[in-house]
Every structure is written in structure tokens, then in C-alpha cells.
Coordinates of C-alpha atoms in Angstrom, one line a residue:
X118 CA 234.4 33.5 328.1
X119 CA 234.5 36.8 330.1
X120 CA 235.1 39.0 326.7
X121 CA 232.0 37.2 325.6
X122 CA 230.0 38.1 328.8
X123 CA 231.1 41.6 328.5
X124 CA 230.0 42.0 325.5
X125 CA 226.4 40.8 326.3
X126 CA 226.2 42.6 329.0
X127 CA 226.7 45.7 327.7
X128 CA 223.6 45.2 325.6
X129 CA 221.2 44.0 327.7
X130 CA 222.3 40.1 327.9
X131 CA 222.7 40.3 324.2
X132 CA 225.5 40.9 321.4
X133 CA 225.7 44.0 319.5
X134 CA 224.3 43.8 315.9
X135 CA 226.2 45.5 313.0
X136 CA 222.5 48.2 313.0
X137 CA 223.7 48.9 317.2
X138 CA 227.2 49.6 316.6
X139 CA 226.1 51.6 313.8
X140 CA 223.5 53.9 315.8
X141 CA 226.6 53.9 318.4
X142 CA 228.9 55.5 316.4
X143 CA 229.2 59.7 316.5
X144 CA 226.6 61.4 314.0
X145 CA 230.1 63.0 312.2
X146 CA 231.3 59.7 311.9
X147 CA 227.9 57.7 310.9
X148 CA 227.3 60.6 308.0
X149 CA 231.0 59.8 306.5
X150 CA 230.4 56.3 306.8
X151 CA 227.0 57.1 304.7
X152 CA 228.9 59.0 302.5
X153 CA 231.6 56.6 301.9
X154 CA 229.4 53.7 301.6
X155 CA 226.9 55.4 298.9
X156 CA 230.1 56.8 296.8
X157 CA 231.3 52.7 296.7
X158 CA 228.2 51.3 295.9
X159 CA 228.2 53.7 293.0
X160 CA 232.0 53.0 292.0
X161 CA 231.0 49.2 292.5
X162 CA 228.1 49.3 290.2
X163 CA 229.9 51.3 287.3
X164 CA 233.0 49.4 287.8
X165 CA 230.8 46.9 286.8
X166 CA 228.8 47.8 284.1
X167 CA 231.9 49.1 282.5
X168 CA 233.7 45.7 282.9
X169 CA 230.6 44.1 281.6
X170 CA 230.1 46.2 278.4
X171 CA 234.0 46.1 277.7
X172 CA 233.9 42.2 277.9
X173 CA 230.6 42.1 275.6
X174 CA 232.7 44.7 273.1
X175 CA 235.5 42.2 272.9
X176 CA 233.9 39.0 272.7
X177 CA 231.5 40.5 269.6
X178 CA 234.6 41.8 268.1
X179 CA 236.4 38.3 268.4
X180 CA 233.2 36.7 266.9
X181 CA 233.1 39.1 264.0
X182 CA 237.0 37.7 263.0
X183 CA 236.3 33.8 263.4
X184 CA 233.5 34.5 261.0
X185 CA 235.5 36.2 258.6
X186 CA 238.1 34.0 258.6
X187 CA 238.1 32.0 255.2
X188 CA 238.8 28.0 254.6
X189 CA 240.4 28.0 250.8
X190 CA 240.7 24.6 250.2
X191 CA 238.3 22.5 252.4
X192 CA 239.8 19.2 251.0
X193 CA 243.2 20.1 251.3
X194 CA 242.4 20.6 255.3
X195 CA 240.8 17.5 255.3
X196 CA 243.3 15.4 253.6
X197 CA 246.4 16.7 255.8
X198 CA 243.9 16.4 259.2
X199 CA 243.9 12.8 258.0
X200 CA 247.9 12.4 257.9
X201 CA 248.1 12.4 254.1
X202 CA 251.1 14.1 252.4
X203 CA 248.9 17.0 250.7
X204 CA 250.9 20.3 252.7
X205 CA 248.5 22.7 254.3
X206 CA 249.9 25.8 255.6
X207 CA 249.9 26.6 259.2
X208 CA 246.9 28.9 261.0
X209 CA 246.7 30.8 264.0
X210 CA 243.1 29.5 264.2
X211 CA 242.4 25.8 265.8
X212 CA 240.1 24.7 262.5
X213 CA 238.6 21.4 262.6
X214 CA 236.2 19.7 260.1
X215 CA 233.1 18.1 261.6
X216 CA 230.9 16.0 259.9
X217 CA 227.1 15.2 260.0
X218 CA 228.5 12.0 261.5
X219 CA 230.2 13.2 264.6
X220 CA 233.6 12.4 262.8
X221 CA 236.0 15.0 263.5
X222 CA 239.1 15.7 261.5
X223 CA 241.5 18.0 263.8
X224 CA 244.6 19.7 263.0
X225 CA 247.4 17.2 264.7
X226 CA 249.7 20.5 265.1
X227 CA 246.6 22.1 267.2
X228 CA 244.9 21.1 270.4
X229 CA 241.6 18.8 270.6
X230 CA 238.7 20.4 271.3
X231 CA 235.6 18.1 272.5
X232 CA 232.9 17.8 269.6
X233 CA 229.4 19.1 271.4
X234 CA 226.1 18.4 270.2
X235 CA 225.3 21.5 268.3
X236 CA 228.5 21.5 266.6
X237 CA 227.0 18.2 264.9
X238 CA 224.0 20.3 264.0
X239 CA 225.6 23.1 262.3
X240 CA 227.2 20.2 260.0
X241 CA 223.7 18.5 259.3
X242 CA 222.1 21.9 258.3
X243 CA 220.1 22.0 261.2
X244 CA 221.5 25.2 263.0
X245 CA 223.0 28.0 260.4
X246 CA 226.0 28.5 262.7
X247 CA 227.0 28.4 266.4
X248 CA 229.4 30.5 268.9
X249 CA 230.2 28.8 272.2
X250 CA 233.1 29.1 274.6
X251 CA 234.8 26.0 275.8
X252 CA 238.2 24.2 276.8
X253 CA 240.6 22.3 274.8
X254 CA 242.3 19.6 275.8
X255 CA 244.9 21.3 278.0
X256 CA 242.4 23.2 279.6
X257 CA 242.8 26.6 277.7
X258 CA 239.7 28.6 277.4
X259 CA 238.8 29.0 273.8
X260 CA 235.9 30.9 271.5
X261 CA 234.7 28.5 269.0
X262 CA 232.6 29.2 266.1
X263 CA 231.3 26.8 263.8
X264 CA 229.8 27.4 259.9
X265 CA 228.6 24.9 257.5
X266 CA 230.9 24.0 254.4
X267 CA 231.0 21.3 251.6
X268 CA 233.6 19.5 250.8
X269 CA 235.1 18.2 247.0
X270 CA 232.5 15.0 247.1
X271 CA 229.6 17.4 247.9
X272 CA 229.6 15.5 251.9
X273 CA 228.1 18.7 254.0
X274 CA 230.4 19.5 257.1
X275 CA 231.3 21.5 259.7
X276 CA 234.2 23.9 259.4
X277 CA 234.9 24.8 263.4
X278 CA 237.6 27.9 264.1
X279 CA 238.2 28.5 267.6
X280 CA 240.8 31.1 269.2
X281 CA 242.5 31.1 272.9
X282 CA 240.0 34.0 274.5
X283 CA 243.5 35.4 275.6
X284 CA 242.5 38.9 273.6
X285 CA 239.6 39.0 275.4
X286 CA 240.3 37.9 279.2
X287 CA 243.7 39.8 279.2
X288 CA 242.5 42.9 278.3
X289 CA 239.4 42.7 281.0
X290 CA 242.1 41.7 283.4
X291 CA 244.0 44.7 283.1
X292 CA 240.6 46.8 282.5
X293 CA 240.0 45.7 285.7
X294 CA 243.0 46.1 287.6
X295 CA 242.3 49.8 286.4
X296 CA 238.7 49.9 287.6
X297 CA 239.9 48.3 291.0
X298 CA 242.5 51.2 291.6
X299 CA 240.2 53.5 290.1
X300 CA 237.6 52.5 292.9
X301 CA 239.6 52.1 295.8
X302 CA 241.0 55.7 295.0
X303 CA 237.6 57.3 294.6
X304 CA 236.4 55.1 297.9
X305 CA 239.2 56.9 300.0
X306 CA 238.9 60.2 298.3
X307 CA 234.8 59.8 299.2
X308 CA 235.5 58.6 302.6
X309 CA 238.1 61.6 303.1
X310 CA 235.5 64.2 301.3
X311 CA 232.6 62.6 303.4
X312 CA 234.2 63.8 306.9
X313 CA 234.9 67.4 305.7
X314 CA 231.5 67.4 304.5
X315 CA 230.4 65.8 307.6
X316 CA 232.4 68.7 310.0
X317 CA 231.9 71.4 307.8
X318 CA 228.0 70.1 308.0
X319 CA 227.8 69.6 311.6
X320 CA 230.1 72.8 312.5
X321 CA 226.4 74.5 313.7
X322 CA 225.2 72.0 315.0
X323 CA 228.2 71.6 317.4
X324 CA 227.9 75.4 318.2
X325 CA 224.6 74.7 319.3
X326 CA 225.5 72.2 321.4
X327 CA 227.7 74.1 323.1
X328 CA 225.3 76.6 323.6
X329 CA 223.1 74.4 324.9
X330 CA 225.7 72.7 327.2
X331 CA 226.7 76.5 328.6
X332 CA 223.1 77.0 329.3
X333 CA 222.7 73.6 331.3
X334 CA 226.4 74.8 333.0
X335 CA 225.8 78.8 333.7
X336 CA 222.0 79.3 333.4
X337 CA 223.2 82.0 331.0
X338 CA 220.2 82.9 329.0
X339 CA 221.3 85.9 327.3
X340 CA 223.3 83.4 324.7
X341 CA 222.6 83.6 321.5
X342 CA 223.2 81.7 318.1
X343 CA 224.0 83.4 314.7
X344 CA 221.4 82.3 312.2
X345 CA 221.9 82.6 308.4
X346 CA 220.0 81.4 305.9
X347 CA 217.1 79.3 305.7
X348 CA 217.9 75.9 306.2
X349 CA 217.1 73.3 308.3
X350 CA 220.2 74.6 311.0
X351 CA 219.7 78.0 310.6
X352 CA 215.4 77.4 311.8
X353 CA 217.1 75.3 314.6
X354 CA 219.3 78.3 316.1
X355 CA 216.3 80.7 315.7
X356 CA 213.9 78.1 317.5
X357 CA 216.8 77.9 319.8
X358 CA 217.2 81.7 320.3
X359 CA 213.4 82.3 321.0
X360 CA 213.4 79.3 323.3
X361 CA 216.3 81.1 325.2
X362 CA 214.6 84.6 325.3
X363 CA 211.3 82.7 326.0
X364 CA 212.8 81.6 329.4
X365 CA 214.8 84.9 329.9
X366 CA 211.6 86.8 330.1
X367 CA 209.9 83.8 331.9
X368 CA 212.5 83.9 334.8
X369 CA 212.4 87.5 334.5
X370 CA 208.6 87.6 334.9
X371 CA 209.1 84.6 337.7
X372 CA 212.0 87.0 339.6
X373 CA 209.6 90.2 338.8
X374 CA 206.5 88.2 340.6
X375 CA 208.3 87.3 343.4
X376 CA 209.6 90.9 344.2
X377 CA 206.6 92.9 343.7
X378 CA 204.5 89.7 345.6
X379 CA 207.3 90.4 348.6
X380 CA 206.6 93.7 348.4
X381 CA 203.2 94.0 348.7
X382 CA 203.0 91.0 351.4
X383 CA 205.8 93.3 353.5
X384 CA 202.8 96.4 353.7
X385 CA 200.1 94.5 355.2
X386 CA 202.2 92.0 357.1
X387 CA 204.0 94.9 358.9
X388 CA 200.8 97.0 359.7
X389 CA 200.1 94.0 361.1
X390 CA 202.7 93.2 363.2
X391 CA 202.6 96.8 364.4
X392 CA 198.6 96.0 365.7
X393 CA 199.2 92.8 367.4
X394 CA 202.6 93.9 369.1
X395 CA 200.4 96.8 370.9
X396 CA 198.0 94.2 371.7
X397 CA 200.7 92.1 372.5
X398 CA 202.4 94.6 374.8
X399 CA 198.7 96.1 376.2
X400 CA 198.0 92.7 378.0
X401 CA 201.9 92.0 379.4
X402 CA 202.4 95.3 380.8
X403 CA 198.7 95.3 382.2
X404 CA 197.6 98.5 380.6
X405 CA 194.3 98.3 379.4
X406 CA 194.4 99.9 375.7
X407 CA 190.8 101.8 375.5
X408 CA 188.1 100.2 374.0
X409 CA 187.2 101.9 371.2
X410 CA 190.6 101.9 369.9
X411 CA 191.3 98.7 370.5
X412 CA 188.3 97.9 368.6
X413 CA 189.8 99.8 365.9
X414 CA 193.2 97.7 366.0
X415 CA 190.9 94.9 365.9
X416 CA 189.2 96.2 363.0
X417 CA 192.9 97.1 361.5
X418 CA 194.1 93.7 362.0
X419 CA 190.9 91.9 360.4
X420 CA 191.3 94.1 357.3
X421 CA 194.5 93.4 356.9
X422 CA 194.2 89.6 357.0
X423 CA 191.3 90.0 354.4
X424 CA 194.0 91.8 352.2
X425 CA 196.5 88.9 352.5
X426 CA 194.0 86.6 352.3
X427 CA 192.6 87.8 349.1
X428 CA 196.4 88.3 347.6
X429 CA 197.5 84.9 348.6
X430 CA 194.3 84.2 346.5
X431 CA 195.3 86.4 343.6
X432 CA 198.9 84.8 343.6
X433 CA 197.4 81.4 343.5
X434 CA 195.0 82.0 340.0
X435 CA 197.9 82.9 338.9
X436 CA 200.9 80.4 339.6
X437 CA 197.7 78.2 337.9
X438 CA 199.0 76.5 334.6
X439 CA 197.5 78.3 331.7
X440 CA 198.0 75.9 329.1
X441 CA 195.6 74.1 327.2
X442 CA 194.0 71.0 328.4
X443 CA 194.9 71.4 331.6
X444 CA 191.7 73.2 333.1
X445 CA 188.7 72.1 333.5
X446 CA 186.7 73.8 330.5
X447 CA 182.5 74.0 330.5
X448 CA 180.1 75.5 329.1
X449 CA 179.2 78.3 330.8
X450 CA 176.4 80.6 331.5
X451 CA 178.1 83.9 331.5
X452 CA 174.7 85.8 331.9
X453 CA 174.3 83.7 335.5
X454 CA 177.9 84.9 336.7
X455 CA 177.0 88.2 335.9
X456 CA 174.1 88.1 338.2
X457 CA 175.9 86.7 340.9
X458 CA 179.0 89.1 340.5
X459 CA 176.0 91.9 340.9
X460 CA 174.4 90.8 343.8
X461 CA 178.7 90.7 345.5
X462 CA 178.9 94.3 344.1
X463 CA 175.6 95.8 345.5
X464 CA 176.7 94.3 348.9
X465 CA 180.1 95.4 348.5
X466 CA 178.8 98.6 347.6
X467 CA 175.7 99.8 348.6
X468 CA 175.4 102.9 348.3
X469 CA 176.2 102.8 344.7
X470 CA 173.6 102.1 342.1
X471 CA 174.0 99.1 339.8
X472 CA 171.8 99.0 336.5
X473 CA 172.1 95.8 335.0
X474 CA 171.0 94.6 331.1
X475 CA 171.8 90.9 331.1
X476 CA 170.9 89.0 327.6
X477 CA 172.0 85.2 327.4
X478 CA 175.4 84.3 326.4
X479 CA 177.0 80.9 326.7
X480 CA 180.6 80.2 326.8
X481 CA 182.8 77.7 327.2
X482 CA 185.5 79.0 330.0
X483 CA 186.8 77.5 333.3
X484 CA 183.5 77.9 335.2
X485 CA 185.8 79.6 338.9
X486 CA 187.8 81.7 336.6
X487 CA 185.4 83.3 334.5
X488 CA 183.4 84.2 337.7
X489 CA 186.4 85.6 339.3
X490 CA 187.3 87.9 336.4
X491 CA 183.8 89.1 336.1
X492 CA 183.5 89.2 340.1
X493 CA 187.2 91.7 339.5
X494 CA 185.6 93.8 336.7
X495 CA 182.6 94.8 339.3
X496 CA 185.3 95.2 342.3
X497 CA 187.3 97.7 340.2
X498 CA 184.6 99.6 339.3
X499 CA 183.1 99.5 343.2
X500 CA 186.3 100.7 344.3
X501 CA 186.5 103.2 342.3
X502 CA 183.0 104.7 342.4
X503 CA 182.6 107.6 344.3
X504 CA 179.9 107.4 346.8
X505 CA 176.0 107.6 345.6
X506 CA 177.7 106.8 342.2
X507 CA 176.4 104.7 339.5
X508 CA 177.8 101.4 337.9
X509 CA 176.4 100.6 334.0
X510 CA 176.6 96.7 332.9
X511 CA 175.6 95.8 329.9
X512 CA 176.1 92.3 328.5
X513 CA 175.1 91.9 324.8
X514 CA 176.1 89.5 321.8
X515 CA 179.1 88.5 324.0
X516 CA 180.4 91.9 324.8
X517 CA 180.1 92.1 328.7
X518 CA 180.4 96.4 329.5
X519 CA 181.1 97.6 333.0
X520 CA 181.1 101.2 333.0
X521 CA 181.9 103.8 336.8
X522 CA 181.6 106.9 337.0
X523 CA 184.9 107.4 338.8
X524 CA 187.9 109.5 338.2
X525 CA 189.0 107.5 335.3
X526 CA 192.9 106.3 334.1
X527 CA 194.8 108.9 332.5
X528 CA 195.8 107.9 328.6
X529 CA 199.8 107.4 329.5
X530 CA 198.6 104.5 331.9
X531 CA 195.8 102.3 330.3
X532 CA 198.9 100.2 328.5
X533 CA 199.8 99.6 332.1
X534 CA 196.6 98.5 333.7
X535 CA 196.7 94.7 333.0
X536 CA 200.6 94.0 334.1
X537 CA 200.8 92.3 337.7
X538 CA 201.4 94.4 340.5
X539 CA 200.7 97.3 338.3
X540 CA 198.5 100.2 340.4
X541 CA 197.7 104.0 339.1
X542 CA 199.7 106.3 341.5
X543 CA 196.7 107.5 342.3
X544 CA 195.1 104.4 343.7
X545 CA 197.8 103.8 345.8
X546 CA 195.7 104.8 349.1
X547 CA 193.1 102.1 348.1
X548 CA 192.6 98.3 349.4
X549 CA 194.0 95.8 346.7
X550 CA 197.1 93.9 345.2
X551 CA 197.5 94.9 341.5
X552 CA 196.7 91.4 340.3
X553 CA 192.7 91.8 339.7
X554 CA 192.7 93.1 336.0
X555 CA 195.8 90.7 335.5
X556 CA 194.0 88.0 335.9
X557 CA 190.8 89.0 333.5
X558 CA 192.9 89.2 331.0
X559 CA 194.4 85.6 331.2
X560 CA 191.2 84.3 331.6
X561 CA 189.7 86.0 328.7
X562 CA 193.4 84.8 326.8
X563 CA 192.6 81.3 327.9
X564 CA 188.8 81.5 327.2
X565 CA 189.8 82.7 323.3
X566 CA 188.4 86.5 324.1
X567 CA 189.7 89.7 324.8
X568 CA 189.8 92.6 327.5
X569 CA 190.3 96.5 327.1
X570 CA 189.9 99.6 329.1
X571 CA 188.7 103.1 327.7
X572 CA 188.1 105.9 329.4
X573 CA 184.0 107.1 329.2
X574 CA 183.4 109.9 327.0
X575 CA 181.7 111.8 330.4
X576 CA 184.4 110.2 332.9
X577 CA 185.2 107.8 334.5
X578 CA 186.3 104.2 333.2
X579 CA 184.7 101.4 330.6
X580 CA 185.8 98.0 330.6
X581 CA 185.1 95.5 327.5
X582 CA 185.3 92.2 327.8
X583 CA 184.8 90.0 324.9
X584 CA 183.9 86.9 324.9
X585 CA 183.2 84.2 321.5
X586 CA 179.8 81.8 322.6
X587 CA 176.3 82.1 321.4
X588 CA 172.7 83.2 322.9
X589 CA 171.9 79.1 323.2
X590 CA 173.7 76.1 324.8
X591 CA 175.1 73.8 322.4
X592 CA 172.7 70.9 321.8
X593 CA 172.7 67.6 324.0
X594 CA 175.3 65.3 323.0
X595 CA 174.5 61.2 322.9
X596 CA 176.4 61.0 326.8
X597 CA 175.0 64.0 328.3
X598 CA 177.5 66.3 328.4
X599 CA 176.6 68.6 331.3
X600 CA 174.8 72.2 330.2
X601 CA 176.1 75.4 331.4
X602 CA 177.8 75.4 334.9
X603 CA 175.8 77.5 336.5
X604 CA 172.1 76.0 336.2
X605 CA 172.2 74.8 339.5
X606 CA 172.0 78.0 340.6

């Protein structure tokens, strides 16, 4: 009872089917099992066939001799079956005389054999001959084959021959005696090749799995798996590779983030420590810091929260997924966030000139994040305006242009411009994290378009971003999908 109740309990209150104990078994184990299994079926079924043709063979052959064997003297056969004097010479064949009757005449030196109905036919002319197998009186299995024949008075009869099917059954006995060790020696051989195939098979695919299991122990992502050829395995350690280097750079990128985001949190944060300690100490020591430069420190301070304010915002659009599906996509009017990243600028910037040519364009984009990438295209070019300078926009066929009239990027850094963190040498001086032009160009990635800086032919910096849409909104679906974002405006 409690080996029964184990065993159900282990399952889920239920036995284990042959199929579970199967599916339990090691893969190496379960594919020489396969093996083995397949290579007897296969043994089993020629075994077969080959006993089956070989016992067809024999009893055809055996056949072909009763019905060559030749009765000389019909009467003769009939007179000694009777117990008259007349000799007959012995046969090896059991030969009885039927007649249309039923009346049998047997051999008294051989075994009976039962009369059957067709036997009886064959005599009366109604079947031209007749092969059965049957049992004389002993119980020996014999082959019987009947013929019609006429005897000295012209009565029509029956002349039946039968044989012990001893050449027939011995030979298939041995035959399959043969076939049986045959088998069972090809079953263990197939067994025995099945796990060498299995381990030799399954050799990668434990090397990967101890890669994988060193990964999950160490975190070691540098670990790579040799892959040759083109098979199934081989695809498996190069998906496995890139997966590897795919989180190498990840957690690089991840480690890189949070270093350069420490770093440039330490600037502000300690400029701002150093302004509220002299406040600090101003009002415990009772020394009245003069106004205007504690206005200034004021000043200092609420800059520098703006700053960490607007990189904490920075960091967040980016720590945002960026996969597909999970942001909410609309269609957008990109012309209508250009106008309202113009009007930001102009205050922003006012002594700068903005010229503006706006034709419609409709999108479909994360409404916040387009308007913040468009919103960082004008900042950059603010910034870096000198003062009384001019700022070119120019948004046509889904190519939005903004164009400054700054100092420009030299050649050697434009690769550069869009990696986090990333800021000219030259800008060092000026307000900002790094993460502006970053985070254009994954929301042009994620809106299917693309960003690129040039420098202007007559200085200064042009920046393209391209965008895929059309001049109209897409038609009104049946529910009333909502039109571009920004029509409420």
C-alpha cells in the first residue's frame, strides 16, 4: 500500500504511464532507446517476411512432388488396401483411394487420415484437384494432395498422397532459430551503436550546457562555443555566442551608464553642496553673506537643480523599454510638435532668430518622445548659437532640418555625437548631460527613421531627421481610432 501511494504521489495522485516514464528518461538515453526500438521493429519485420517467403518456398516445393508422384497400378492399390493377397510395394507417401462415394480405401501399413468434403469432390470430377494440410490419426501434421484417377472397371476415384510436413516445419524451425539469433544480435548491436550515436550526437549539446551552467554559476560572459558547420548544433552555439556577447555589451553599456550617470550627477551635486553649505554656514555663524551675492548662490543653486532635474529626466527616457509593443504608438502630427518645439526655442533663446517652413507630415511615433527629440534638436542648436545668431528649420516630405550657425563639430567627432554621455571637448563649459542627441536617435530607431549630423557648408551644424509618414492622416477606421496627437492643441 505505501509503495502504491508513493507512486501516485509522485505524479500528481496518479500512476506513471509507459509515455511519462518515457519523457522521464535522459535525452541520451530516450534517443538510444529510439534507436534500438526502430532497428527491432525493422529486424522483426524482415525476420518475418523472410520466415514467411521461406515457408511459402517449401510448401510450393512439397506440392510440386505430391503431384509428381505417379500411382502405376491403381487396382493393384486398391486390391491390397482391401486385404487381398495381390503384393503392393511399400511408399514413403500415405496414398489412399477415395471414391465418389465417400468410401475410402487406406494403406493398413500407413496412418488414417479423415476423408473431408472436397476430397469427395475431387473423386466426382467436380474439383480438378485439391491441396490441404491436416492431421492423421496420431495427430501428425500432414500435406495432402488429392488428383482424380480411374480405376480397371472405369469407377472414377480419388487417388490422395499426403507427406508428414516434417521437410517443411523443420527447416523453418531452424530458419528461425537463425533469424531469432540473428535479431537479438543486431537488437544489442543497435542498442550498443544507438548510445555512441546518442553521445557522440549529444557531445555539443552537453558543451553547451555547461556553458550555460558556468554562465548561471560565474556570470562569465566572455565564454564562448566553437561552432562548425551548419547544422542544427552548430546555429545553436552561434545563437548562443551572440546571445552571450549581446549581454556582455548590454552589462557593459548598463556598467558604462551608471559611471558616466555618477559622474555627471557628482558635478552639479557638489557645486551644490558647496552653495548651500555657505548658506548653511552664513545663517549659523550670523554673518550676513551680501545680498547680491547671495542672490547669485541662489541663482547657482536653482540652476543647478534645473540641471539635475533635467538629467534625472534624460536618464529616465532612457531606462524606458524600447521594444516593440510596449509604448504607446499614435499618429502623430509632427508639423504641430515642430511648432511647439519653436515657440520653447524662441523663449529659450531670444535673441536668436528662428525661420521656420513647416509642411504637414504625419507619423506614427510615441506622441512625448517624438516631442522630446524634436524639443532636443532645437536645444542643441539654441545652445550652440552664438548670440544674434540664426536657427534654419525646414520640415519637408518627412525630412525635419535644423540648421545653427554655430562653431560646428569637427569631422573626427560627428561618429561620437549620438553615444550617451558623449560631449565635444569643446562644449564642456556649457549646461547639459550628453544624453539629448542619444535619445533622438532612439526615438527616430523606434519610430522606423533615422538621425545624422553634417556640418553646414558655411558653418556651423545641420541636423536630419528622417522620418517615414505621409502629408495626410490615415483615413478613419470603423471604431474611431484617434487622429494625430496633437489636434487638441
Amino acid at each position: 500500500m505505501s509503495d502504491r501511494a508513493g507512486t501516485t504521489a509522485r505524479s500528481g495522485g496518479r500512476p506513471w504511464g509507459p509515455l511519462e516514464r518515457f519523457r522521464r528518461l535522459p535525452l541520451r538515453a530516450r534517443l538510444a532507446l529510439l534507436t534500438t526500438v526502430a532497428v527491432a521493429f525493422a529486424v522483426a519485420l524482415s525476420a518475418a517476411a523472410c520466415w514467411l517467403i521461406t515457408r511459402d518456398r517449401l510448401t510450393d516445393q512439397l506440392d510440386d512432388t505430391l503431384s509428381s508422384v505417379n500411382v502405376d497400378d491403381v487396382s493393384k492399390l486398391y486390391a491390397y488396401c482391401q486385404g487381398q493377397p495381390q503384393p503392393y510395394p511399400p511408399s514413403p507417401y500415405t496414398i489412399r483411394l477415395i471414391t465418389a462415394a465417400g468410401e475410402v480405401c487406406n494403406d493398413p501399413r500407413k496412418p488414417k487420415i479423415p476423408v473431408q468434403r472436397a476430397d469427395v469432390l475431387v473423386a466426382e470430377r467436380r474439383l480438378g484437384s485439391n491441396v490441404r494440410t491436416t492431421r492423421d490419426q496420431h495427430g501428425t501434421e500432414m500435406r495432402v494432395y488429392d488428383k482424380p484417377a480411374v480405376d480397371a472397371a472405369g469407377n472414377q476415384l480419388a487417388i490422395s498422397i499426403a507427406t508428414p510436413m516434417d521437410q517443411v516445419t523443420e527447416p523453418l524451425n531452424q530458419l528461425a532459430l537463425v533469424l531469432l539469433i540473428v535479431a537479438g544480435v543486431g537488437v544489442l548491436g543497435a542498442a550498443t551503436a544507438g548510445m555512441w550515436v546518442a553521445r557522440a550526437g549529444l557531445r555539443p549539446v552537453d558543451r553547451l550546457t555547461d556553458a550555460v551552467e558556468h554562465v548561471a554559476r560565474t556570470e562569465d560572459l566572455t565564454l564562448r562555443i566553437p561552432a562548425e558547420g551548419d547544422d542544427e548544433i552548430a546555429r545553436l552555439s552561434r545563437s548562443f555566442n551572440a546571445m552571450t556577447a549581446a549581454l556582455a555589451a548590454s552589462r557593459d553599456l548598463q556598467q558604462q551608464l551608471i559611471a558616466d550617470a555618477g559622474h555627471e550627477l557628482r558635478t552639479p551635486l557638489t557645486s551644490l553642496r558647496t552653495n548651500i553649505d555657505l548658506l548653511v554656514r552664513s545663517e549659523r555663524s550670523g554673518r550676513a553673506i551680501p545680498a547680491a551675492d547671495k542672490e547669485a548662490l541662489l541663482t547657482s543653486v536653482k540652476a543647478q537643480m534645473g540641471e539635475l532635474a533635467a538629467l534625472i529626466g534624460d536618464l529616465q527616457e532612457l531606462s524606458r523599454p524600447s521594444a516593440p509593443g510596449q509604448s504607446a504608438v499614435d499618429v502623430v502630427a509632427l508639423h504641430d510638435i515642430v511648432g511647439t518645439a519653436l515657440e520653447r526655442a524662441r523663449l529659450r533663446g531670444p535673441s536668436l532668430t528662428l525661420t521656420a517652413s513647416v509642411d504637414p507630415w504625419y507619423v506614427r511615433a510615441e506622441p512625448a518622445a517624438l516631442e522630446r527629440a524634436v524639443v532636443n534638436l532645437l536645444d542643441n542648436a539654441v545652445k550652440f548659437s552664438p548670440p544674434g545668431g540664426t536657427i534654419e528649420v525646414r520640415l519637408s516630405g518627412g525630412e525635419l532640418t535644423v540648421r545653427d550657425h554655430g562653431p560646428g563639430i569637427p569631422q573626427d567627432e560627428l561618429p561620437h555625437v549620438f553615444e550617451r554621455f558623449w560631449r565635444s571637448p569643446s562644449a564642456r563649459s556649457l549646461p547639459g548631460s550628453g544624453l539629448g542627441l542619444s535619445i533622438v536617435a532612439r526615438t527616430a530607431e523606434q519610430a522606423g527613421g533615422t538621425v545624422r549630423l553634417r556640418s553646414a557648408d558655411s558653418g556651423g551644424t545641420e541636423a536630419i531627421l528622417t522620418l517615414p509618414g505621409a502629408p495626410t492622416p490615415p483615413p478613419a477606421m470603423p471604431n474611431g481610432p484617434p487622429g494625430p496627437a496633437n489636434d487638441q492643441h
